[in-house]
XYZ file of C-alpha atoms in Angstrom:
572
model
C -14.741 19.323 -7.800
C -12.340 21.960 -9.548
C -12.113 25.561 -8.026
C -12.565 28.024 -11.581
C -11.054 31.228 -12.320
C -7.775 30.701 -11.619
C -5.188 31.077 -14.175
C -2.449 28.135 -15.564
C 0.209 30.833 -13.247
C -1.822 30.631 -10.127
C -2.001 26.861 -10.678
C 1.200 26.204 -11.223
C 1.901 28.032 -8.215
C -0.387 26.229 -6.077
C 1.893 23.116 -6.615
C 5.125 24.650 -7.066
C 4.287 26.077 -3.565
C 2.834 22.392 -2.247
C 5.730 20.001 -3.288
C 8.984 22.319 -2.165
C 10.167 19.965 0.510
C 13.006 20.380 2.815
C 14.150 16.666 3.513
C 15.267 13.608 0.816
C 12.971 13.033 -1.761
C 11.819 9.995 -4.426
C 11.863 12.546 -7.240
C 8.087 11.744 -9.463
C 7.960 13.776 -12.651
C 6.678 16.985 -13.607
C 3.167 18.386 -13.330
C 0.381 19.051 -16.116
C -1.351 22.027 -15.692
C -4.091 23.101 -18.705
C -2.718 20.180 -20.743
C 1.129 21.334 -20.668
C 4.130 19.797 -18.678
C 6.030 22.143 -16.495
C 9.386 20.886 -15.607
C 9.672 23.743 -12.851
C 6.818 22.414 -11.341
C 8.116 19.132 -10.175
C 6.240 16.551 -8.228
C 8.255 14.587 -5.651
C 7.510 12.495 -2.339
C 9.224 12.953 1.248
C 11.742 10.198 1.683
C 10.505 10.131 5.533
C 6.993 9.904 4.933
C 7.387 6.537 2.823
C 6.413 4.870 5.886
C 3.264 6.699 5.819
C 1.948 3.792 2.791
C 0.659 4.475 -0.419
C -1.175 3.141 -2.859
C -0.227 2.585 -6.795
C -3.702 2.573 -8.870
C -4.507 2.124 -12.552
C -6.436 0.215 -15.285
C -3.954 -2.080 -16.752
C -1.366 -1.317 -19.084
C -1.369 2.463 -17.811
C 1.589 2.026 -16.208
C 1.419 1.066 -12.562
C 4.597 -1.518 -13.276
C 6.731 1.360 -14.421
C 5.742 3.934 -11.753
C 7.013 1.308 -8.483
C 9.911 0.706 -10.979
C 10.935 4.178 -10.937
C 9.899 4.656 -7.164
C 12.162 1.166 -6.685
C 15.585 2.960 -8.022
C 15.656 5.883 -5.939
C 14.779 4.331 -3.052
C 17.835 1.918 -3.356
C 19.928 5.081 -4.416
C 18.865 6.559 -1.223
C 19.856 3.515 0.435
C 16.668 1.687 1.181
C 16.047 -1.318 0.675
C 12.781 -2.710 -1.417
C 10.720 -5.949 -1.438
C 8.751 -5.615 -4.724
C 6.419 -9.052 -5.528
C 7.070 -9.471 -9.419
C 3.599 -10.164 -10.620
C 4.577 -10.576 -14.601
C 8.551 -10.751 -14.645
C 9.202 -7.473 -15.826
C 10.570 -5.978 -12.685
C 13.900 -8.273 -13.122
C 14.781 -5.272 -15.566
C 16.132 -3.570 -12.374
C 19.322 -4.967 -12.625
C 20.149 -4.253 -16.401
C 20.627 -1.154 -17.448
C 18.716 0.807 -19.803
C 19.251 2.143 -23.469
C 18.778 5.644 -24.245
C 17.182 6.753 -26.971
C 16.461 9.768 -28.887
C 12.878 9.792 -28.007
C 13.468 8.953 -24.396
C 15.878 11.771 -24.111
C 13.042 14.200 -25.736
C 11.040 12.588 -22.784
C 12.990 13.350 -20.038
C 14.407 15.953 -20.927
C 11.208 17.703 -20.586
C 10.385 16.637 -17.666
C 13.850 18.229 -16.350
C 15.070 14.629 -15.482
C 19.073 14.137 -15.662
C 18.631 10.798 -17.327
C 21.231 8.108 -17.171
C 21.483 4.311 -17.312
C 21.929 2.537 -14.474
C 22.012 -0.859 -13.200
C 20.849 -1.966 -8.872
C 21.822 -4.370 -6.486
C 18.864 -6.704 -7.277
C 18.341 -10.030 -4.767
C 16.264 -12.750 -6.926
C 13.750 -14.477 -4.613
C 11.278 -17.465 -5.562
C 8.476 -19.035 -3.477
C 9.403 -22.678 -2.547
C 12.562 -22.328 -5.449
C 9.658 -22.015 -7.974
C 11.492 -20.154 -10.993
C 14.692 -18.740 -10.735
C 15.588 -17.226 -7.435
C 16.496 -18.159 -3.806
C 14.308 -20.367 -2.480
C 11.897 -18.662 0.275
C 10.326 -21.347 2.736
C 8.233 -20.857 5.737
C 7.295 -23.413 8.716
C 3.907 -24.308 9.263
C 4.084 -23.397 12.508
C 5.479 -19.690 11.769
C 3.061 -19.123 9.275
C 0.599 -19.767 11.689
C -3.205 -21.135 11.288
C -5.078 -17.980 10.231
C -3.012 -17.663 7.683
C -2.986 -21.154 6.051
C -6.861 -21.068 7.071
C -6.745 -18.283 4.174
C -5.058 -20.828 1.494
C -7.137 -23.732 3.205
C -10.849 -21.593 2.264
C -11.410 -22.419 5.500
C -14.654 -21.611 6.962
C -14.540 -19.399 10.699
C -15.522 -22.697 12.272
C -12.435 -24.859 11.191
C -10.269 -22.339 11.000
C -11.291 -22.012 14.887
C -10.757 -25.731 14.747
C -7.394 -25.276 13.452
C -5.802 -23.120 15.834
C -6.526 -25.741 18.304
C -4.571 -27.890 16.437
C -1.849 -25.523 16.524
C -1.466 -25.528 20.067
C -2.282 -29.604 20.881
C 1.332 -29.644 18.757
C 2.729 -26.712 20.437
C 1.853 -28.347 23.928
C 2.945 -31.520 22.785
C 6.068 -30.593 21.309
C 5.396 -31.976 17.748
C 6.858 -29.354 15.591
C 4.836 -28.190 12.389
C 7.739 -27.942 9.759
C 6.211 -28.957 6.464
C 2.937 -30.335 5.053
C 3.004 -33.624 6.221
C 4.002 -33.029 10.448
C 0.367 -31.114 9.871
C -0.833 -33.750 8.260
C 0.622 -36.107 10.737
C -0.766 -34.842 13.606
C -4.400 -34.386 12.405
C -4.445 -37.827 11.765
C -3.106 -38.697 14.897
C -6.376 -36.628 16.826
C -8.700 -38.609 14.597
C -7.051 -42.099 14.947
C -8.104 -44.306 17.725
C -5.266 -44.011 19.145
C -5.295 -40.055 19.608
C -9.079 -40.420 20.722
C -8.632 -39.046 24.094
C -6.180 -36.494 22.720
C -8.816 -35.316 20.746
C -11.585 -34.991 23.320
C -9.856 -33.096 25.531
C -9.194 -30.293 22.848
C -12.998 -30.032 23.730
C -13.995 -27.676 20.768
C -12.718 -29.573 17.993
C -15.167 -32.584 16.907
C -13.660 -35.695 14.516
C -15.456 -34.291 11.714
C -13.971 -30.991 11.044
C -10.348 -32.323 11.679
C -11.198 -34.840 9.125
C -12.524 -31.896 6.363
C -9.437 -29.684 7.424
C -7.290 -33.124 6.539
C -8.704 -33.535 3.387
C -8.082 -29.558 2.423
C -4.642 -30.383 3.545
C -4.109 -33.603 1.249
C -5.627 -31.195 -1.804
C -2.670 -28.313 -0.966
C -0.014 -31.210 -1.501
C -2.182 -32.706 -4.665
C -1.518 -29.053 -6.225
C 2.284 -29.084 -5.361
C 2.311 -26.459 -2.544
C 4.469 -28.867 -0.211
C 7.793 -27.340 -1.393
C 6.366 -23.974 -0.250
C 6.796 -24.930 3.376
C 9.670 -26.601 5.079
C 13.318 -25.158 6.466
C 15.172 -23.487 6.220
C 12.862 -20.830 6.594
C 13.554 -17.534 5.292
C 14.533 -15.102 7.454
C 12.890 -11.794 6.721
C 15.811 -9.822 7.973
C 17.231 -10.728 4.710
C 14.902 -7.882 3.124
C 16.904 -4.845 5.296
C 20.205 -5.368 3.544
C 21.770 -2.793 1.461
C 24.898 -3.518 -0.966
C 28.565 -2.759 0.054
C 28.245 0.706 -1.931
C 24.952 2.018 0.351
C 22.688 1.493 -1.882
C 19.199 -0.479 -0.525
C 19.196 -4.174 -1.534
C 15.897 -4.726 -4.219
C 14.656 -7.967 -3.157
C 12.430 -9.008 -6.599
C 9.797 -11.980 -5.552
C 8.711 -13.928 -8.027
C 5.922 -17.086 -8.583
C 6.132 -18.184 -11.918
C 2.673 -19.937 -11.086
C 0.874 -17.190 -9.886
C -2.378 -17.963 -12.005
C -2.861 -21.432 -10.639
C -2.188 -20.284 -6.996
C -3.045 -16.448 -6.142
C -4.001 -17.121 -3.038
C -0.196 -18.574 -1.813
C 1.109 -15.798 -3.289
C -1.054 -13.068 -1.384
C -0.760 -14.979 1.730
C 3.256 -15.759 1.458
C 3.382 -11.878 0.970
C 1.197 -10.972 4.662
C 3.609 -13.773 6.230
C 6.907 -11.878 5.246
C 5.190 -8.713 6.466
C 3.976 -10.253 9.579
C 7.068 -11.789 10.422
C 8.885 -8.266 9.836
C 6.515 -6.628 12.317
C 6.865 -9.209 15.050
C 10.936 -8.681 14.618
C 11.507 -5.453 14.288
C 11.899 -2.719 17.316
C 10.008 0.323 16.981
C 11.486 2.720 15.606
C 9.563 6.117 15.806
C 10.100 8.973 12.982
C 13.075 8.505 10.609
C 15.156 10.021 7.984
C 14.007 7.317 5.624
C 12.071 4.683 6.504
C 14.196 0.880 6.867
C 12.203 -0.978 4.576
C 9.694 -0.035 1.437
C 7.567 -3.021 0.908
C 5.233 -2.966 -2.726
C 2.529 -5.758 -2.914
C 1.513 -6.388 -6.212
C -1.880 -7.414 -7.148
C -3.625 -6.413 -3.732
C -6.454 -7.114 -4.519
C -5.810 -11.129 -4.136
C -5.132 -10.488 -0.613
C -8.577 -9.009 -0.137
C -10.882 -10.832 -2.196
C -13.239 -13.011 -0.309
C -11.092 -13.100 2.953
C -12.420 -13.415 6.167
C -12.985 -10.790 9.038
C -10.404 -12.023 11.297
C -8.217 -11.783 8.268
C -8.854 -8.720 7.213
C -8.721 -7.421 10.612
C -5.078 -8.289 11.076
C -4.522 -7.059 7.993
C -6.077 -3.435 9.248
C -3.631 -4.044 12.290
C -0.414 -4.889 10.786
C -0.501 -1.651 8.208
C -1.733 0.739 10.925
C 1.162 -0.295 13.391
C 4.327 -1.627 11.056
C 4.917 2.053 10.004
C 6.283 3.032 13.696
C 8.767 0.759 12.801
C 10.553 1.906 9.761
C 8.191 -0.033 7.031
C 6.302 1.220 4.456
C 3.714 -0.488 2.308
C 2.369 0.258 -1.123
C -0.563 -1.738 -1.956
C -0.368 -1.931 -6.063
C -3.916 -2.351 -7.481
C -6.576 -1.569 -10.653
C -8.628 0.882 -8.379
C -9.025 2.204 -5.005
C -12.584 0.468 -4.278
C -10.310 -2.958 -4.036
C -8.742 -2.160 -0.372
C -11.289 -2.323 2.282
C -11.936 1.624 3.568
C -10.363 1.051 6.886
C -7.099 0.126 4.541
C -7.274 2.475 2.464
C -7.651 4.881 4.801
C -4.295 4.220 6.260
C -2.654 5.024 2.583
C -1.353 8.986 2.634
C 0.278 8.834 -0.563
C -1.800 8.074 -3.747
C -0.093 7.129 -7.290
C -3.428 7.048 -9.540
C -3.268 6.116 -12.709
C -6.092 6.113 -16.249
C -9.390 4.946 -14.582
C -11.853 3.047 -18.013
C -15.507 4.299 -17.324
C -16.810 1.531 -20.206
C -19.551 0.175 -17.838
C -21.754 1.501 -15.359
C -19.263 -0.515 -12.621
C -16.402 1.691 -14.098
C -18.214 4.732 -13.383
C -19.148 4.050 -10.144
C -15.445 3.224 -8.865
C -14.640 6.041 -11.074
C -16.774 8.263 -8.592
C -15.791 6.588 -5.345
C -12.051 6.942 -6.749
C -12.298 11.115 -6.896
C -13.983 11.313 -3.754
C -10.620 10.248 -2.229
C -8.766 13.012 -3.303
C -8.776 16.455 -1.860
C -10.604 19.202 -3.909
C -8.176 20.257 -6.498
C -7.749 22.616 -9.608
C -8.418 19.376 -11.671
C -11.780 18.129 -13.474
C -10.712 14.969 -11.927
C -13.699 12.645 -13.703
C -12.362 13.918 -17.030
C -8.763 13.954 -16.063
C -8.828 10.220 -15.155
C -10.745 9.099 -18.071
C -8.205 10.650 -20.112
C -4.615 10.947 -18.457
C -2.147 9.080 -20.696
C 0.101 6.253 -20.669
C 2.853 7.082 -17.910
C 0.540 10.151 -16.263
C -1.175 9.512 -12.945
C -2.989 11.744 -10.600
C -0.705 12.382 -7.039
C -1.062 13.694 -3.941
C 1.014 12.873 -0.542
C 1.461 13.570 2.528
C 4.107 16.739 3.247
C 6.930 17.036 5.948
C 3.877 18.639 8.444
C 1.795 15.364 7.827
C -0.788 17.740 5.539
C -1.665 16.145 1.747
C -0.029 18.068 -0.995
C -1.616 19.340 -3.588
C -3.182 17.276 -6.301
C -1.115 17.011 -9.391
C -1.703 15.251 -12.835
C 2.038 14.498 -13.479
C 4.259 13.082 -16.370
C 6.211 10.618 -14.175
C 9.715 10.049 -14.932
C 11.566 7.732 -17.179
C 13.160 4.324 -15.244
C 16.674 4.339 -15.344
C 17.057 0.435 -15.899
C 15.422 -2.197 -18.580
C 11.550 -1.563 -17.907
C 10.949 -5.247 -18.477
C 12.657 -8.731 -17.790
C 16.641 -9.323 -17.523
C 18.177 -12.293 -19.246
C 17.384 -15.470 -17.998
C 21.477 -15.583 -17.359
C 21.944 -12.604 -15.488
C 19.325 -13.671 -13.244
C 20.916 -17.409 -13.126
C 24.423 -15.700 -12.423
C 23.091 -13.623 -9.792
C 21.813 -16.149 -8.292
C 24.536 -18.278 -8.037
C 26.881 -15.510 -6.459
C 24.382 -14.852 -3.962
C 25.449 -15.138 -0.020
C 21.804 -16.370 0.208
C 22.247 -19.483 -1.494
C 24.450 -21.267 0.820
C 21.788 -20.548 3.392
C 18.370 -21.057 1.487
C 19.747 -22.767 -1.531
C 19.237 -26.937 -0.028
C 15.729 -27.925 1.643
C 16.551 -29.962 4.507
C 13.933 -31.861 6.787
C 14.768 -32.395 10.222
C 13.168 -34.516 12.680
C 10.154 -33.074 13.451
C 6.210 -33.993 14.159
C 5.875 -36.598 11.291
C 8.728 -38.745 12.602
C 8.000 -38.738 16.025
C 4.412 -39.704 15.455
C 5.821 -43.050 12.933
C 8.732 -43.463 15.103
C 10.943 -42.251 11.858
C 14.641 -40.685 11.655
C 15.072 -37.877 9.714
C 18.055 -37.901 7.046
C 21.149 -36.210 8.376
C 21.855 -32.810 7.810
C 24.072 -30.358 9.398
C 23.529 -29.002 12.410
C 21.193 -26.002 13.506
C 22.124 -23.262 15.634
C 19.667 -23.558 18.296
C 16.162 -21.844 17.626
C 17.200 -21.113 13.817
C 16.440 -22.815 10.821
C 19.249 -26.008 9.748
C 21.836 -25.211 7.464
C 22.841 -28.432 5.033
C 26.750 -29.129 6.246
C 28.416 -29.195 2.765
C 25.900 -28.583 -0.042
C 26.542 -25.222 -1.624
C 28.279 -23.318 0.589
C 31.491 -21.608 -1.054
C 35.071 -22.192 -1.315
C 36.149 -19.731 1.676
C 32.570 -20.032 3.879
C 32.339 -21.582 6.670
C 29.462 -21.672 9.045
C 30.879 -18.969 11.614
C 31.093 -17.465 8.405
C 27.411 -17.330 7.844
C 26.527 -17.238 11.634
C 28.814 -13.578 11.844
C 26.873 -12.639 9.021
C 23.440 -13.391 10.592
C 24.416 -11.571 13.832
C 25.742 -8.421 12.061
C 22.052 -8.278 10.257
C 20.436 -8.662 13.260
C 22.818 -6.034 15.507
C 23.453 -3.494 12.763
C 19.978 -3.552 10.967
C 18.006 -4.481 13.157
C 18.996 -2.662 16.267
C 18.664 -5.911 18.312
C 21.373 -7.453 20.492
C 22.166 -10.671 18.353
C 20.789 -14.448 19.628
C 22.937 -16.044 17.849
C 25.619 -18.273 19.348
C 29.243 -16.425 18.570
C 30.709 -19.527 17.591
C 30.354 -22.932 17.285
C 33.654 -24.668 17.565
C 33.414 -27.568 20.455
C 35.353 -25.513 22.801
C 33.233 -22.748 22.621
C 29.415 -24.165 23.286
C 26.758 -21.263 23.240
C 24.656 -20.595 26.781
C 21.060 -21.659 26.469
C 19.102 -19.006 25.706
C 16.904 -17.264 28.496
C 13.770 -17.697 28.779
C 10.794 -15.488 27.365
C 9.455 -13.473 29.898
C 5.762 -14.156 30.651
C 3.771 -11.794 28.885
C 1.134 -9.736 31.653
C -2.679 -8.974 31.007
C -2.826 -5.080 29.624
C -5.692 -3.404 29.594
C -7.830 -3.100 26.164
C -6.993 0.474 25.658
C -3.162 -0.093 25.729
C -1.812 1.339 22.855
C -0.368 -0.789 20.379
C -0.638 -3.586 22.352
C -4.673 -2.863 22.575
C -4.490 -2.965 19.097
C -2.878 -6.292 18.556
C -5.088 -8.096 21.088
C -7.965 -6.818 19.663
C -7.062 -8.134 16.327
C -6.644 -11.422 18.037
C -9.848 -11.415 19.494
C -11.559 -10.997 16.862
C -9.284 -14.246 14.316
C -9.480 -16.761 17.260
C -12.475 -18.774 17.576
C -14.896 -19.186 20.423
C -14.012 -22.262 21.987
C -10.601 -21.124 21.626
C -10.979 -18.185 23.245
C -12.334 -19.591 26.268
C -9.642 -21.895 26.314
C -6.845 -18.937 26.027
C -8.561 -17.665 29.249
C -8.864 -20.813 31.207
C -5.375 -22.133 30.763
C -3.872 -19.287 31.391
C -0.045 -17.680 30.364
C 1.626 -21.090 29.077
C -0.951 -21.005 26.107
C -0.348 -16.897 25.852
C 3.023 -17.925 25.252
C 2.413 -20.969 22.722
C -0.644 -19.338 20.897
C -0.869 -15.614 21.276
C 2.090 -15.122 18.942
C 1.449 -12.455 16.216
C -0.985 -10.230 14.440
C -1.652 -13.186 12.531
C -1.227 -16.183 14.558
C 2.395 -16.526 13.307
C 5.422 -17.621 15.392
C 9.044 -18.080 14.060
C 11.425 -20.075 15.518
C 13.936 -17.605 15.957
C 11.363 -15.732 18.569
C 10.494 -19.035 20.089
């Protein structure tokens, strides 16, 4: 809907008047008003309302990549860190920098951007050590059964059967590290000799522990085995920033992704999962601690299952009260579910194609998410350029600003990959590598159930993940090294006093840790709480349920662990 009669002055003042902010700002580009940029109308986003989500839209090659590029670098300059999920590669380019040009001068120049090259602190990440990166592993037991139900395509019925699983090995003390302690134990319960076991789990019958098996055996047939195991990454490693202030960029990337979307997706709702069951709440900020940008959302959506997409709902609605904010990064609006989207104050929108009569009708739905405006927005999102995108967000009062068709700015680093050496080299001079760099496998479920020994590596602190004793740690490091490291993350970031062990010489042997306290009963309409539970209730099965309530708080404590189903062993 466009209000008429008012002149290209009146507009201009509209948004002139809409995006003069008080606070820090990620500075956006310039607005278009009646088909001309006006540099003194600039278009920006309140640093302390990143938290508040967002969501980056666009038909491909519009520019979507660029825009969370851009958005990337001033975050970091501002000092915040970002988690971006490298779909294609290109984000790498974040720690070259660019080459000016005469035409990108001409560019930003008039937008009224200062323009100069810059490299950032980039931290290269890979799922599993798949491409070039630091490896990032989870347990099977911290990423929980919902959640490898997703990869699994399980149906509600095994995934029901699943989480019972989970806790016969929590119970029993058979620790879920990789693939094959799962695989282990299911073929324990359907072995003669774990007959009994097996019937007293009550809801789950032979048959479905013998489909969920074979699911199982396919995930190692495609490889995924070196995607779980230890040491598991420890998501605190996201909330570093580099010794000059700046915010760490932590760049993701699965080489793979086209043979195994799903992982992907999933891995990315396990790091944010894991966040939100760490982190202390946090209330309103200066800026938030974390900016978190998941590529391709719309594999985390696409046929998933209620209680998945529940916990989904959950996790975005509640993380932001704790200093994170997410930007789902998609083709249109129409592919995060309403109750999502809803949650999303700050829209990037991109070109929309209307070449069918399904690009027309998303085309539709997409307008009727932004507030009424000055703009034909049909016609202005059929037609907005390369590097244009519609914007509105939410101001310092928590109102929407006005909408804007803006010429974003220019990146100030290589908008596409870095050398294959530079990322090698950064790699190698990480402080991550000594800790992620070696997969180690500890005794755990599969060994006690053949009566195995692991092979020897070097010792864990207790409750985190091992660290190998001599591979790849550097000249100078030692493990109190790494430890004092760990604890000033933990202390300084995340506003926690620090469980890790202070030293661990022989004369100096770290106090057990203290039990967790028993969690109490709340009542449904307990605030955030309320909200987690009734996520729960609605991913754990039936039988399950009625199991949670008959065997009372030692299950609450083995099985009621996150948003998700997800437990980490440095909670546990």
């Amino acid at each position: 809907m466009r209000m008429a009669n008012k002149t290209t002055a009146e507009k201009l003042a509209t948004i002139q008047q809409g995006y003069t902010l008080q606070g820090a700002t990620i500075e956006l580009g310039a607005a278009i008003v009646d088909g001309e940029v006006h540099k003194e109308a600039q278009v920006r986003l309140p640093l302390a309302m990143m938290n508040r989500h967002g969501l980056v839209a666009g038909a491909t090659g519009t520019g979507k990549t660029v825009t969370l590029h851009m958005i990337a670098e001033q975050l970091s300059t501002a000092g915040v860190p970002v988690f971006l999920a490298d779909i294609k590669g290109d984000l790498s380019g974040l720690a070259t920098p660019a080459t000016g040009s005469e035409k990108l001068t001409a560019r930003t120049s008039a937008l009224g951007q200062d323009w100069q090259a810059k490299n950032f602190p980039v931290e290269f990440l890979s799922l599993g050590g798949d491409g070039n990166g630091i490896p990032v592993r989870a347990t099977i037991t911290s990423f929980g059964p919902i959640l490898l139900s997703r990869i699994m395509d399980l149906n509600d019925t095994q995934e029901s059967s699943l989480q019972l699983i989970f806790h016969f090995a929590d119970q029993k003390n058979l620790e879920l590290i990789d693939l094959k302690d799962l695989r282990a134990v299911i073929q324990f319960l359907t072995s003669d000799e774990g007959k009994a076991e097996l019937a007293e789990l009550g809801g789950l019958s032979k048959a479905t522990a013998g489909v969920i098996l074979r699911e199982l055996v396919g995930l190692e047939a495609q490889g995924m085995e070196k995607f779980f195991g230890e040491p598991e990454f420890d998501t605190a490693e996201l909330l570093r920033t580099a010794p000059d202030g700046r915010g760490v960029v932590s760049c993701l990337e699965l080489p793979t992704l086209q043979t195994k979307p799903l992982l992907f997706s999933t891995f990315l709702m396990w790091l944010l999962a894991d966040l939100f069951e760490d982190l202390p709440e946090a209330g309103d900020l200066d800026k938030p601690k974390l900016v978190f940008f998941l590529d391709e959302a719309h594999l985390l959506f696409n046929d998933a299952s209620k209680a998945f997409l529940d916990a989904i709902t959950t996790t975005v609605r509640l993380i932001r009260s704790k200093g994170v904010g997410i930007f789902f990064v998609t083709q249109t609006p129409k592919d995060v579910p309403a109750d999502v989207l809803g949650q999303l104050a700050n829209r990037v929108q991109h070109a929309l194609r209307a070449f069918t009569p399904e690009d027309a009708k998303a085309l539709k739905a997409t307008v009727s998410t932004f507030p009424v405006s000055d703009y034909d927005l049909e016609e202005t999102l059929t037609s907005a350029g390369i590097g244009e995108a519609v914007i509105t967000v939410m101001n310092e009062k928590g109102a929407p600003t006005p909408v804007a068709l803006t010429r974003l700015r220019a990146p100030e680093s290589v908008m596409g990959p870095s050398t294959d050496e530079l990322i090698k080299s950064t790699v190698a001079s990480s402080s991550l590598l000594a800790k992620y760099g070696t997969a180690v496998d500890n005794v755990s479920a599969y060994e006690k159930l053949n009566g195995q020994s692991a092979a020897p590596t070097g010792d864990a602190a207790p409750g985190l993940p091992p660290v190998p004793s001599s591979v790849g740690v550097p000249a100078g490091s030692s493990q109190a090294d790494i430890d004092a490291e760990a604890r000033r993350i933990e202390e300084e970031i995340l506003g926690r006093p620090s469980s890790r062990p202070a030293s661990t010489t022989p004369e100096s042997f770290p106090e057990p840790p203290a039990p967790l306290p028993v969690p109490q009963q709340a009542p449904q309409d307990s605030g955030m709480f309320g909200d987690i539970a009734g996520a729960l209730g609605g991913a754990l099965g039936g039988g399950l349920k009625s199991m949670v309530r008959s065997m009372g708080t030692q299950l609450g404590r083995d099985l009621m662990r996150g948003v998700f189903g997800t437990s980490s062993r440095r909670r546990r």
